Amino acid sequence: MSFEERINELFERLRREVRRFVEDIERYMELEQPMWCYETRSLEPLFTITETEDELIVTFDLPMVDKDSIEIHATEDSLELEAKLRHAIPGPRYLGREVCFEKFRKVIKLPIKVDPHNAKARYKDGILEIRFPKISRQRHRINIL
């Protein structure tokens, strides 16, 4: 690997780390918002995003959910999850009436581009793990003919 390639690789790694740091701050700021929506009768599940060299792993905490009620939709840069609860959960009163939450729902902007077509999901004991292969960002030299 040439010196220039190593420098480019280091700067790319630094860009990813700074992007991840900014997104962590944005996620923290989102916590200021309620984790429920009265209009859709949904709760936001807790989740984590982990990045390895080859994959992006998104893990959701989905208690009281059956595997068959989980719907996942993904693009290269976003993930949408909806999962129906086994039974409704009463929430606080809203505009003078009680609201029951019926599902989990979350839309996430992913920190990097992934290959949604080759993603794999596993659900066990209330934990959903989705593994996305990363889209290669390697630079390729193009020869001029």
Coordinates of C-alpha atoms in Angstrom, one line a residue:
M1 CA 0.0 0.0 0.0
S2 CA 1.5 3.3 -1.0
F3 CA 1.9 6.3 1.3
E4 CA -0.9 8.2 -0.4
E5 CA -3.3 5.2 0.0
R6 CA -2.5 4.9 3.7
I7 CA -3.1 8.7 4.2
N8 CA -6.4 8.4 2.3
E9 CA -7.4 5.4 4.4
L10 CA -6.5 7.3 7.6
F11 CA -8.6 10.3 6.6
E12 CA -11.5 8.1 5.6
R13 CA -11.4 6.4 9.0
L14 CA -11.2 9.8 10.7
R15 CA -14.2 11.1 8.6
R16 CA -16.2 8.0 9.7
E17 CA -15.4 8.5 13.4
V18 CA -16.3 12.2 13.3
R19 CA -19.6 11.3 11.5
R20 CA -20.4 8.7 14.1
F21 CA -19.6 11.2 16.9
V22 CA -22.0 13.8 15.4
E23 CA -24.7 11.2 14.9
D24 CA -24.3 10.0 18.5
I25 CA -24.9 13.6 19.6
E26 CA -27.9 13.9 17.4
R27 CA -29.3 10.6 18.8
Y28 CA -28.7 12.0 22.3
M29 CA -30.7 15.1 21.4
E30 CA -33.5 13.0 20.1
L31 CA -33.9 11.5 23.6
E32 CA -35.3 14.9 24.6
Q33 CA -38.4 14.0 22.5
P34 CA -41.0 11.6 23.9
M35 CA -40.5 8.0 23.1
W36 CA -44.1 7.5 22.1
C37 CA -46.6 8.8 19.6
Y38 CA -50.3 9.2 20.5
E39 CA -51.5 9.5 16.9
T40 CA -50.1 6.2 15.8
R41 CA -50.4 4.5 19.3
S42 CA -46.8 3.5 19.1
L43 CA -43.8 3.3 21.3
E44 CA -40.2 3.7 20.2
P45 CA -38.0 0.7 21.1
L46 CA -34.6 1.0 22.6
F47 CA -31.9 0.3 20.0
T48 CA -28.1 0.3 19.5
I49 CA -26.0 0.6 16.3
T50 CA -22.7 -1.2 16.2
E51 CA -20.2 -1.1 13.3
T52 CA -17.6 -3.7 12.5
E53 CA -15.2 -3.7 9.6
D54 CA -17.7 -5.5 7.3
E55 CA -21.1 -4.9 8.8
L56 CA -23.5 -2.5 10.5
I57 CA -25.4 -4.2 13.3
V58 CA -28.7 -2.7 14.6
T59 CA -30.1 -4.3 17.7
F60 CA -33.7 -3.6 19.0
D61 CA -35.2 -4.4 22.4
L62 CA -38.7 -5.7 21.6
P63 CA -40.4 -7.2 24.7
M64 CA -43.9 -8.6 24.4
V65 CA -43.6 -9.1 20.6
D66 CA -44.0 -12.2 18.5
K67 CA -41.6 -12.8 15.7
D68 CA -44.4 -12.9 13.1
S69 CA -45.6 -9.4 14.0
I70 CA -42.3 -7.8 13.1
E71 CA -42.0 -5.8 9.8
I72 CA -38.6 -4.5 8.7
H73 CA -38.0 -2.3 5.6
A74 CA -34.6 -0.9 4.7
T75 CA -32.9 1.1 2.0
E76 CA -29.2 1.8 1.7
D77 CA -29.4 4.6 4.3
S78 CA -32.5 4.0 6.4
L79 CA -34.3 1.4 8.4
E80 CA -38.0 1.2 9.4
L81 CA -39.3 -1.2 12.0
E82 CA -42.8 -1.9 13.2
A83 CA -43.8 -4.6 15.6
K84 CA -47.2 -5.3 17.1
L85 CA -47.4 -5.8 20.8
R86 CA -49.1 -9.0 22.1
H87 CA -51.5 -6.8 24.0
A88 CA -52.0 -3.1 24.3
I89 CA -50.2 -1.1 27.0
P90 CA -52.2 1.7 28.7
G91 CA -50.5 5.0 28.5
P92 CA -51.0 8.4 30.2
R93 CA -54.2 10.3 29.6
Y94 CA -54.1 12.5 26.5
L95 CA -56.6 15.3 25.9
G96 CA -58.9 13.8 28.6
R97 CA -58.9 10.2 27.4
E98 CA -56.7 7.2 28.0
V99 CA -54.5 6.0 25.1
C100 CA -53.3 2.4 24.7
F101 CA -50.1 1.7 22.8
E102 CA -50.4 -1.1 20.3
K103 CA -47.0 -1.4 18.7
F104 CA -43.3 -0.4 18.5
R105 CA -42.3 1.8 15.6
K106 CA -39.0 3.4 14.7
V107 CA -37.4 4.9 11.6
I108 CA -33.6 5.3 11.7
K109 CA -31.2 7.1 9.4
L110 CA -28.2 4.7 9.1
P111 CA -24.8 6.2 9.6
I112 CA -23.3 4.5 6.5
K113 CA -24.6 3.0 3.3
V114 CA -25.4 -0.7 3.6
D115 CA -26.6 -3.5 1.3
P116 CA -30.3 -4.1 2.4
H117 CA -30.7 -7.0 -0.1
N118 CA -28.2 -9.1 1.8
A119 CA -29.2 -8.2 5.3
K120 CA -30.0 -10.9 7.9
A121 CA -32.2 -10.6 10.9
R122 CA -32.6 -12.8 14.0
Y123 CA -35.1 -12.5 16.8
K124 CA -34.7 -14.3 20.1
D125 CA -36.0 -13.6 23.6
G126 CA -37.2 -10.1 22.8
I127 CA -34.0 -9.0 21.0
L128 CA -34.0 -8.3 17.3
E129 CA -30.6 -8.2 15.6
I130 CA -30.3 -7.0 12.0
R131 CA -26.9 -7.4 10.3
F132 CA -26.3 -5.3 7.2
P133 CA -23.2 -5.8 4.9
K134 CA -21.5 -2.5 4.3
I135 CA -21.3 -1.2 0.7
S136 CA -17.6 -1.2 -0.3
R137 CA -16.2 2.3 -0.5
Q138 CA -12.8 1.2 -1.8
R139 CA -11.3 3.3 -4.5
H140 CA -10.3 1.6 -7.7
R141 CA -7.8 3.0 -10.1
I142 CA -9.2 3.4 -13.7
N143 CA -6.7 3.1 -16.4
I144 CA -7.0 5.4 -19.4
L145 CA -6.8 3.5 -22.7

